[in-house]
mmCIF file of C-alpha atoms in Angstrom:
data_model
loop_
_atom_site.group_PDB
_atom_site.id
_atom_site.type_symbol
_atom_site.label_atom_id
_atom_site.label_comp_id
_atom_site.label_asym_id
_atom_site.label_seq_id
_atom_site.Cartn_x
_atom_site.Cartn_y
_atom_site.Cartn_z
ATOM 1 C CA MET G 1 -36.850 -8.416 -6.353
ATOM 2 C CA ALA G 2 -37.478 -11.279 -3.933
ATOM 3 C CA SER G 3 -35.791 -11.292 -0.535
ATOM 4 C CA ILE G 4 -34.667 -14.132 1.700
ATOM 5 C CA GLN G 5 -37.714 -13.399 3.905
ATOM 6 C CA ASP G 6 -40.015 -13.886 0.889
ATOM 7 C CA VAL G 7 -38.437 -17.312 0.309
ATOM 8 C CA ALA G 8 -38.882 -18.226 3.965
ATOM 9 C CA SER G 9 -42.555 -17.170 3.950
ATOM 10 C CA LEU G 10 -43.356 -19.115 0.785
ATOM 11 C CA ALA G 11 -41.554 -22.219 2.034
ATOM 12 C CA GLY G 12 -43.136 -21.955 5.469
ATOM 13 C CA VAL G 13 -39.818 -21.983 7.338
ATOM 14 C CA HIS G 14 -37.781 -19.544 9.394
ATOM 15 C CA ARG G 15 -35.490 -17.082 7.623
ATOM 16 C CA SER G 16 -32.443 -18.578 9.376
ATOM 17 C CA THR G 17 -33.317 -21.979 7.910
ATOM 18 C CA VAL G 18 -33.190 -20.554 4.384
ATOM 19 C CA SER G 19 -29.877 -18.849 5.132
ATOM 20 C CA ARG G 20 -28.300 -22.021 6.511
ATOM 21 C CA ILE G 21 -29.505 -24.135 3.574
ATOM 22 C CA ILE G 22 -28.084 -21.600 1.099
ATOM 23 C CA ASN G 23 -24.733 -21.585 2.913
ATOM 24 C CA GLY G 24 -24.608 -25.373 3.302
ATOM 25 C CA GLU G 25 -24.633 -25.204 7.079
ATOM 26 C CA GLY G 26 -26.142 -27.980 9.172
ATOM 27 C CA LYS G 27 -28.390 -30.870 8.186
ATOM 28 C CA PHE G 28 -32.038 -30.592 7.164
ATOM 29 C CA ARG G 29 -34.808 -32.998 6.239
ATOM 30 C CA ALA G 30 -35.024 -33.600 2.513
ATOM 31 C CA ASP G 31 -38.548 -32.205 2.291
ATOM 32 C CA THR G 32 -37.528 -28.973 4.074
ATOM 33 C CA LYS G 33 -34.616 -28.471 1.717
ATOM 34 C CA ARG G 34 -36.833 -29.229 -1.286
ATOM 35 C CA LYS G 35 -39.470 -26.660 -0.175
ATOM 36 C CA VAL G 36 -36.788 -23.972 0.156
ATOM 37 C CA GLU G 37 -35.296 -24.792 -3.253
ATOM 38 C CA MET G 38 -38.749 -24.750 -4.889
ATOM 39 C CA ALA G 39 -39.553 -21.397 -3.267
ATOM 40 C CA MET G 40 -36.248 -19.948 -4.512
ATOM 41 C CA ALA G 41 -37.001 -21.176 -8.031
ATOM 42 C CA GLU G 42 -40.578 -19.834 -8.004
ATOM 43 C CA LEU G 43 -39.450 -16.406 -6.783
ATOM 44 C CA ASN G 44 -36.331 -16.424 -9.009
ATOM 45 C CA TYR G 45 -34.294 -15.702 -5.894
ATOM 46 C CA ARG G 46 -30.521 -15.450 -6.288
ATOM 47 C CA PRO G 47 -28.404 -15.308 -3.098
ATOM 48 C CA SER G 48 -26.113 -12.285 -2.821
ATOM 49 C CA ALA G 49 -22.455 -13.310 -2.953
ATOM 50 C CA ILE G 50 -21.582 -10.332 -0.751
ATOM 51 C CA ALA G 51 -24.207 -11.254 1.830
ATOM 52 C CA ARG G 52 -23.005 -14.847 1.850
ATOM 53 C CA SER G 53 -19.406 -13.745 2.388
ATOM 54 C CA LEU G 54 -20.454 -11.621 5.357
ATOM 55 C CA ALA G 55 -22.470 -14.473 6.839
ATOM 56 C CA THR G 56 -19.785 -17.089 6.404
ATOM 57 C CA ALA G 57 -16.704 -14.854 6.963
ATOM 58 C CA SER G 58 -15.452 -16.129 3.602
ATOM 59 C CA SER G 59 -15.572 -14.305 0.279
ATOM 60 C CA ASN G 60 -15.427 -17.554 -1.713
ATOM 61 C CA MET G 61 -13.308 -15.570 -4.183
ATOM 62 C CA ALA G 62 -9.819 -16.134 -5.549
ATOM 63 C CA GLY G 63 -7.599 -13.563 -7.235
ATOM 64 C CA LEU G 64 -5.639 -14.067 -10.449
ATOM 65 C CA LEU G 65 -2.766 -11.732 -11.307
ATOM 66 C CA VAL G 66 -1.782 -11.585 -14.998
ATOM 67 C CA THR G 67 0.541 -9.268 -16.883
ATOM 68 C CA TYR G 68 -2.256 -8.081 -19.162
ATOM 69 C CA TYR G 69 -5.544 -9.359 -20.542
ATOM 70 C CA THR G 70 -4.769 -9.457 -24.264
ATOM 71 C CA GLY G 71 -3.220 -12.346 -26.179
ATOM 72 C CA GLY G 72 -4.043 -16.015 -26.485
ATOM 73 C CA PHE G 73 -1.663 -17.055 -23.703
ATOM 74 C CA PHE G 74 -3.337 -14.974 -20.997
ATOM 75 C CA GLY G 75 -6.801 -15.748 -22.333
ATOM 76 C CA GLU G 76 -6.042 -19.465 -22.075
ATOM 77 C CA MET G 77 -4.717 -18.989 -18.552
ATOM 78 C CA MET G 78 -7.753 -17.039 -17.353
ATOM 79 C CA GLU G 79 -10.205 -19.446 -18.987
ATOM 80 C CA GLN G 80 -8.664 -22.477 -17.309
ATOM 81 C CA VAL G 81 -8.355 -20.803 -13.903
ATOM 82 C CA GLN G 82 -12.049 -19.821 -14.122
ATOM 83 C CA ALA G 83 -13.069 -23.331 -15.197
ATOM 84 C CA GLU G 84 -11.212 -24.957 -12.327
ATOM 85 C CA LEU G 85 -12.546 -22.463 -9.774
ATOM 86 C CA ASP G 86 -16.057 -23.229 -11.049
ATOM 87 C CA ASN G 87 -15.449 -26.838 -10.031
ATOM 88 C CA HIS G 88 -14.841 -25.597 -6.490
ATOM 89 C CA ASN G 89 -17.770 -23.121 -6.502
ATOM 90 C CA LYS G 90 -15.472 -20.117 -6.196
ATOM 91 C CA PHE G 91 -15.558 -16.752 -7.935
ATOM 92 C CA LEU G 92 -12.640 -15.304 -9.902
ATOM 93 C CA ILE G 93 -11.288 -11.773 -9.539
ATOM 94 C CA THR G 94 -8.626 -10.803 -12.083
ATOM 95 C CA ALA G 95 -6.177 -7.904 -12.144
ATOM 96 C CA GLN G 96 -3.390 -6.799 -14.470
ATOM 97 C CA GLY G 97 0.147 -6.165 -13.291
ATOM 98 C CA HIS G 98 0.695 -3.472 -15.926
ATOM 99 C CA LEU G 99 4.268 -4.577 -16.603
ATOM 100 C CA SER G 100 5.618 -3.293 -13.281
ATOM 101 C CA ALA G 101 6.284 -4.344 -9.707
ATOM 102 C CA GLU G 102 4.056 -1.526 -8.429
ATOM 103 C CA GLY G 103 1.228 -2.694 -10.688
ATOM 104 C CA GLU G 104 1.534 -6.198 -9.255
ATOM 105 C CA ARG G 105 1.580 -4.844 -5.689
ATOM 106 C CA GLU G 106 -1.584 -2.853 -6.364
ATOM 107 C CA ALA G 107 -3.299 -5.942 -7.794
ATOM 108 C CA ILE G 108 -2.486 -7.947 -4.663
ATOM 109 C CA ARG G 109 -3.699 -5.091 -2.446
ATOM 110 C CA ARG G 110 -6.976 -5.140 -4.372
ATOM 111 C CA PHE G 111 -7.345 -8.887 -3.822
ATOM 112 C CA HIS G 112 -6.708 -8.338 -0.104
ATOM 113 C CA HIS G 113 -9.293 -5.551 0.176
ATOM 114 C CA LEU G 114 -11.866 -7.766 -1.548
ATOM 115 C CA ARG G 115 -11.119 -10.479 1.043
ATOM 116 C CA CYS G 116 -10.037 -13.059 -1.517
ATOM 117 C CA GLU G 117 -9.354 -16.446 0.043
ATOM 118 C CA GLY G 118 -6.194 -16.890 -1.991
ATOM 119 C CA TYR G 119 -4.285 -15.735 -5.058
ATOM 120 C CA VAL G 120 -2.836 -17.291 -8.215
ATOM 121 C CA LEU G 121 0.058 -15.015 -9.160
ATOM 122 C CA ASN G 122 1.622 -14.993 -12.625
ATOM 123 C CA SER G 123 4.068 -12.465 -11.173
ATOM 124 C CA ARG G 124 6.972 -11.355 -13.342
ATOM 125 C CA TYR G 125 8.156 -8.184 -11.647
ATOM 126 C CA LEU G 126 7.831 -8.544 -7.868
ATOM 127 C CA PRO G 127 11.245 -9.378 -6.376
ATOM 128 C CA ASP G 128 11.734 -12.648 -4.547
ATOM 129 C CA ASP G 129 12.118 -10.972 -1.143
ATOM 130 C CA GLU G 130 8.655 -9.380 -1.437
ATOM 131 C CA LEU G 131 7.130 -12.750 -2.270
ATOM 132 C CA HIS G 132 8.817 -14.202 0.817
ATOM 133 C CA LEU G 133 7.236 -11.439 2.908
ATOM 134 C CA LEU G 134 3.852 -12.120 1.294
ATOM 135 C CA ALA G 135 4.242 -15.787 2.231
ATOM 136 C CA GLN G 136 4.278 -14.748 5.902
ATOM 137 C CA GLU G 137 0.747 -13.360 5.571
ATOM 138 C CA PRO G 138 -2.190 -15.682 6.344
ATOM 139 C CA THR G 139 -3.701 -15.590 2.838
ATOM 140 C CA PRO G 140 -2.285 -18.420 0.689
ATOM 141 C CA PHE G 141 -1.012 -17.903 -2.839
ATOM 142 C CA VAL G 142 0.440 -19.946 -5.690
ATOM 143 C CA LEU G 143 3.081 -18.757 -8.149
ATOM 144 C CA LEU G 144 2.226 -19.789 -11.701
ATOM 145 C CA ASP G 145 5.223 -20.248 -14.017
ATOM 146 C CA ARG G 146 7.776 -18.956 -11.530
ATOM 147 C CA GLN G 147 10.339 -20.618 -9.299
ATOM 148 C CA VAL G 148 11.366 -18.896 -6.057
ATOM 149 C CA ALA G 149 13.880 -20.540 -3.735
ATOM 150 C CA GLY G 150 12.277 -21.274 -0.387
ATOM 151 C CA LEU G 151 8.740 -21.119 -1.802
ATOM 152 C CA GLU G 152 8.869 -24.323 -3.841
ATOM 153 C CA SER G 153 5.671 -25.669 -2.273
ATOM 154 C CA ARG G 154 3.812 -22.691 -3.787
ATOM 155 C CA CYS G 155 5.308 -22.896 -7.291
ATOM 156 C CA ILE G 156 3.891 -24.346 -10.522
ATOM 157 C CA THR G 157 6.848 -24.404 -12.906
ATOM 158 C CA PHE G 158 7.914 -25.319 -16.428
ATOM 159 C CA ASN G 159 11.353 -26.213 -17.773
ATOM 160 C CA HIS G 160 11.775 -23.375 -20.289
ATOM 161 C CA ARG G 161 15.489 -23.987 -20.800
ATOM 162 C CA LEU G 162 15.031 -27.663 -21.656
ATOM 163 C CA ALA G 163 12.099 -26.859 -23.953
ATOM 164 C CA ALA G 164 14.176 -24.438 -26.015
ATOM 165 C CA LYS G 165 17.120 -26.814 -26.044
ATOM 166 C CA GLN G 166 14.959 -29.650 -27.354
ATOM 167 C CA ALA G 167 13.562 -27.466 -30.144
ATOM 168 C CA VAL G 168 16.969 -26.258 -31.313
ATOM 169 C CA SER G 169 18.544 -29.703 -30.918
ATOM 170 C CA TYR G 170 15.865 -31.047 -33.240
ATOM 171 C CA LEU G 171 16.826 -28.472 -35.883
ATOM 172 C CA ILE G 172 20.457 -29.464 -35.478
ATOM 173 C CA ALA G 173 19.559 -33.153 -35.846
ATOM 174 C CA GLN G 174 17.887 -32.241 -39.155
ATOM 175 C CA GLY G 175 21.197 -30.893 -40.448
ATOM 176 C CA HIS G 176 20.811 -27.185 -39.686
ATOM 177 C CA ARG G 177 23.891 -25.281 -38.542
ATOM 178 C CA LYS G 178 22.843 -21.663 -39.124
ATOM 179 C CA ILE G 179 19.986 -21.251 -36.678
ATOM 180 C CA ALA G 180 18.579 -17.896 -35.602
ATOM 181 C CA CYS G 181 16.441 -17.111 -32.563
ATOM 182 C CA ILE G 182 13.709 -14.607 -31.763
ATOM 183 C CA SER G 183 13.675 -14.427 -27.964
ATOM 184 C CA GLY G 184 11.513 -12.571 -25.507
ATOM 185 C CA SER G 185 12.932 -9.803 -23.359
ATOM 186 C CA LEU G 186 16.026 -11.223 -21.687
ATOM 187 C CA SER G 187 15.233 -9.268 -18.528
ATOM 188 C CA ARG G 188 12.419 -11.771 -17.899
ATOM 189 C CA ALA G 189 13.470 -15.002 -16.216
ATOM 190 C CA SER G 190 11.520 -17.373 -18.476
ATOM 191 C CA SER G 191 12.669 -15.554 -21.635
ATOM 192 C CA PHE G 192 16.277 -15.735 -20.520
ATOM 193 C CA GLN G 193 15.908 -19.450 -19.764
ATOM 194 C CA ARG G 194 14.586 -20.048 -23.286
ATOM 195 C CA TYR G 195 17.509 -18.144 -24.754
ATOM 196 C CA GLN G 196 19.879 -20.165 -22.556
ATOM 197 C CA GLY G 197 18.448 -23.378 -23.997
ATOM 198 C CA TYR G 198 19.033 -22.090 -27.540
ATOM 199 C CA VAL G 199 22.660 -21.187 -26.758
ATOM 200 C CA GLU G 200 23.351 -24.475 -24.969
ATOM 201 C CA ALA G 201 22.036 -26.520 -27.913
ATOM 202 C CA LEU G 202 24.362 -24.664 -30.292
ATOM 203 C CA GLN G 203 27.346 -24.991 -27.971
ATOM 204 C CA GLU G 204 26.877 -28.711 -27.394
ATOM 205 C CA ALA G 205 26.745 -29.223 -31.170
ATOM 206 C CA GLY G 206 29.959 -27.237 -31.611
ATOM 207 C CA ILE G 207 28.177 -24.407 -33.449
ATOM 208 C CA THR G 208 29.479 -20.870 -32.981
ATOM 209 C CA GLN G 209 26.662 -18.344 -32.788
ATOM 210 C CA ALA G 210 27.138 -15.621 -35.388
ATOM 211 C CA ASP G 211 26.410 -11.932 -34.932
ATOM 212 C CA GLY G 212 22.869 -11.104 -35.938
ATOM 213 C CA TRP G 213 21.402 -14.549 -35.322
ATOM 214 C CA ALA G 214 19.471 -13.516 -32.192
ATOM 215 C CA GLU G 215 16.977 -10.689 -31.715
ATOM 216 C CA GLU G 216 14.812 -9.782 -28.734
ATOM 217 C CA GLY G 217 11.057 -9.335 -29.100
ATOM 218 C CA ASN G 218 8.367 -8.703 -26.520
ATOM 219 C CA TYR G 219 6.010 -11.604 -27.367
ATOM 220 C CA SER G 220 3.904 -9.455 -29.700
ATOM 221 C CA ARG G 221 3.353 -10.074 -33.413
ATOM 222 C CA GLU G 222 4.848 -6.711 -34.254
ATOM 223 C CA SER G 223 8.073 -7.529 -32.431
ATOM 224 C CA GLY G 224 8.243 -10.893 -34.220
ATOM 225 C CA TYR G 225 7.955 -9.138 -37.555
ATOM 226 C CA ARG G 226 10.692 -6.638 -36.686
ATOM 227 C CA ALA G 227 12.990 -9.337 -35.306
ATOM 228 C CA ALA G 228 12.580 -11.531 -38.394
ATOM 229 C CA GLN G 229 13.288 -8.545 -40.613
ATOM 230 C CA SER G 230 16.444 -7.666 -38.685
ATOM 231 C CA ILE G 231 17.728 -11.240 -38.628
ATOM 232 C CA TYR G 232 17.057 -11.963 -42.285
ATOM 233 C CA GLN G 233 18.548 -8.712 -43.505
ATOM 234 C CA ALA G 234 21.710 -9.259 -41.439
ATOM 235 C CA CYS G 235 21.997 -13.024 -42.031
ATOM 236 C CA PRO G 236 20.169 -14.084 -45.195
ATOM 237 C CA ASP G 237 22.062 -17.392 -45.176
ATOM 238 C CA ILE G 238 20.320 -18.782 -42.080
ATOM 239 C CA THR G 239 18.530 -22.061 -42.740
ATOM 240 C CA ALA G 240 16.365 -22.267 -39.605
ATOM 241 C CA LEU G 241 14.660 -20.054 -37.051
ATOM 242 C CA PHE G 242 13.574 -20.759 -33.494
ATOM 243 C CA SER G 243 10.828 -18.422 -32.231
ATOM 244 C CA CYS G 244 10.121 -18.199 -28.500
ATOM 245 C CA SER G 245 6.363 -17.523 -28.774
ATOM 246 C CA GLU G 246 3.483 -18.229 -31.128
ATOM 247 C CA GLU G 247 2.583 -14.540 -31.406
ATOM 248 C CA MET G 248 6.117 -13.638 -32.509
ATOM 249 C CA THR G 249 5.969 -16.567 -34.914
ATOM 250 C CA LEU G 250 2.897 -15.028 -36.564
ATOM 251 C CA GLY G 251 4.762 -11.768 -37.051
ATOM 252 C CA ALA G 252 7.796 -13.559 -38.455
ATOM 253 C CA LEU G 253 5.637 -15.555 -40.879
ATOM 254 C CA LEU G 254 4.074 -12.338 -42.165
ATOM 255 C CA PHE G 255 7.520 -10.906 -42.903
ATOM 256 C CA PHE G 256 8.632 -14.076 -44.687
ATOM 257 C CA HIS G 257 5.419 -14.214 -46.711
ATOM 258 C CA GLN G 258 5.797 -10.596 -47.784
ATOM 259 C CA HIS G 259 9.389 -11.254 -48.874
ATOM 260 C CA ASN G 260 8.696 -14.570 -50.626
ATOM 261 C CA VAL G 261 10.704 -16.696 -48.212
ATOM 262 C CA ALA G 262 9.109 -20.141 -48.414
ATOM 263 C CA ILE G 263 8.646 -22.233 -45.264
ATOM 264 C CA PRO G 264 10.198 -24.819 -45.058
ATOM 265 C CA GLN G 265 11.730 -24.905 -48.549
ATOM 266 C CA GLN G 266 13.994 -21.914 -47.882
ATOM 267 C CA LEU G 267 13.767 -21.570 -44.130
ATOM 268 C CA SER G 268 12.806 -24.085 -41.454
ATOM 269 C CA LEU G 269 10.822 -22.860 -38.466
ATOM 270 C CA ILE G 270 10.047 -24.137 -34.980
ATOM 271 C CA SER G 271 8.196 -22.262 -32.258
ATOM 272 C CA PHE G 272 7.099 -22.219 -28.652
ATOM 273 C CA ASP G 273 3.314 -22.613 -28.446
ATOM 274 C CA SER G 274 0.888 -22.618 -25.539
ATOM 275 C CA VAL G 275 -2.570 -22.332 -27.153
ATOM 276 C CA GLY G 276 -2.424 -24.646 -30.157
ATOM 277 C CA LEU G 277 -2.000 -21.814 -32.643
ATOM 278 C CA CYS G 278 0.946 -23.348 -34.489
ATOM 279 C CA ALA G 279 -1.137 -26.306 -35.667
ATOM 280 C CA SER G 280 -3.525 -23.964 -37.534
ATOM 281 C CA LEU G 281 -0.872 -22.017 -39.467
ATOM 282 C CA TYR G 282 0.238 -22.739 -43.005
ATOM 283 C CA PRO G 283 2.302 -24.735 -43.151
ATOM 284 C CA PRO G 284 1.528 -26.236 -39.737
ATOM 285 C CA VAL G 285 4.456 -25.190 -37.572
ATOM 286 C CA SER G 286 6.466 -27.598 -35.443
ATOM 287 C CA GLU G 287 6.382 -26.564 -31.809
ATOM 288 C CA VAL G 288 7.620 -27.188 -28.327
ATOM 289 C CA HIS G 289 4.448 -27.124 -26.274
ATOM 290 C CA PHE G 290 4.095 -24.974 -23.156
ATOM 291 C CA PRO G 291 1.135 -26.540 -21.251
ATOM 292 C CA ILE G 292 -0.354 -23.393 -19.715
ATOM 293 C CA ARG G 293 -3.846 -24.954 -19.430
ATOM 294 C CA ASP G 294 -2.570 -27.873 -17.376
ATOM 295 C CA MET G 295 -0.395 -25.563 -15.287
ATOM 296 C CA ALA G 296 -3.273 -23.158 -14.593
ATOM 297 C CA GLN G 297 -5.489 -26.072 -13.544
ATOM 298 C CA ALA G 298 -2.759 -27.362 -11.230
ATOM 299 C CA ALA G 299 -2.288 -23.880 -9.741
ATOM 300 C CA VAL G 300 -5.955 -23.672 -8.737
ATOM 301 C CA GLN G 301 -5.948 -27.192 -7.323
ATOM 302 C CA LEU G 302 -2.865 -26.357 -5.267
ATOM 303 C CA LEU G 303 -4.418 -23.090 -4.070
ATOM 304 C CA VAL G 304 -7.684 -24.736 -3.031
ATOM 305 C CA SER G 305 -5.727 -27.363 -1.103
ATOM 306 C CA GLN G 306 -3.849 -24.592 0.701
ATOM 307 C CA ILE G 307 -7.079 -22.693 1.458
ATOM 308 C CA HIS G 308 -8.560 -25.785 3.098
ATOM 309 C CA GLY G 309 -5.329 -26.852 4.788
ATOM 310 C CA GLN G 310 -5.249 -30.146 2.913
ATOM 311 C CA PRO G 311 -2.108 -32.173 2.121
ATOM 312 C CA VAL G 312 -0.857 -31.690 -1.418
ATOM 313 C CA GLU G 313 0.126 -34.561 -3.687
ATOM 314 C CA MET G 314 0.112 -33.298 -7.243
ATOM 315 C CA ARG G 315 2.226 -32.513 -10.274
ATOM 316 C CA CYS G 316 3.821 -29.081 -9.854
ATOM 317 C CA HIS G 317 6.704 -29.167 -12.361
ATOM 318 C CA PHE G 318 5.915 -29.590 -16.053
ATOM 319 C CA GLN G 319 8.152 -30.812 -18.875
ATOM 320 C CA PRO G 320 8.082 -29.821 -22.559
ATOM 321 C CA GLU G 321 6.579 -31.817 -25.401
ATOM 322 C CA LEU G 322 7.913 -31.569 -28.956
ATOM 323 C CA ARG G 323 5.152 -31.626 -31.585
ATOM 324 C CA LEU G 324 6.503 -32.082 -35.097
ATOM 325 C CA ARG G 325 4.670 -30.858 -38.191
ATOM 326 C CA ASP G 326 5.584 -29.546 -41.651
ATOM 327 C CA SER G 327 7.726 -26.466 -41.034
ATOM 328 C CA VAL G 328 11.149 -28.116 -40.770
ATOM 329 C CA ARG G 329 13.035 -29.425 -43.810
ATOM 330 C CA PRO G 330 15.938 -31.843 -43.292
ATOM 331 C CA LEU G 331 19.168 -30.694 -44.885
ATOM 332 C CA PRO G 332 21.531 -33.105 -46.615
ATOM 333 C CA ALA G 333 24.566 -34.155 -44.618
ATOM 334 C CA VAL G 334 27.724 -32.151 -45.225
ATOM 335 C CA ASP G 335 31.089 -33.922 -45.214
ATOM 336 C CA GLY G 336 33.010 -33.326 -42.050
ATOM 337 C CA LEU G 337 29.956 -32.171 -40.032
#
């Protein structure tokens, strides 16, 4: 394996010259730089990221905290964070929070020990006061899809409540009055906000929520299946369903298919979606879009600006977009409603 000294010897320059060219330090004549680059190519020399971090006192790495690695949502998030970091010539280190505050603390400790320049945190379990303490440390971080009072300049957020309200209000505008909901765990802030939007849409339309209309899932397909089963067995007269994630929607669709409930002829359906999955289902499912790709890109841009101490002028709060397809059937108007 070639060394930096081998490159220097072949190029006919000092070892320090090769090191400085690799690290982008100082100015060199074009022919000197070209000789070093040609020597590196001929010897198939690849600079060590660890050695570069020691030489420059910068790891050139950023950490990304996610809840877990599985699922289209987190895959989309990681892919976009990696793509945007590539644009800034930075490496990505990822860690799972393992569904606990202690897991998230351990992930952040790992980033710190690896000398990451900054962190993108999709934190769901660390309390606000710990994030305030973390903000007093010199390493910058950005909160992705979380709002913390006093840390607004670090937050990339989405209006979950409005998104859910728009989806359910659309069902109501199509004549539906018996509308069920599969929510995420209501102990999670974003899940609770989505459920709030569902309830507010019903209340503003003068609709009283019946027992059995709402069931909690955990954003998995299995929980969507179980929730749909529970709702439909308790309230077979519902005419519409609002699902708070695409994965739970897949589970619900499997239940309805197995029990010959036609969408949208017998039951209208609208879903949250973040990865474009709803458009590929049959029938294509109407959705309220959660722009996780755009938010992840913005999070990295904000983090890089913080790392370099640059002023920030960018979009940090995202609004929902309703995308209508073939899964909602208008109901005829009823006298008096």
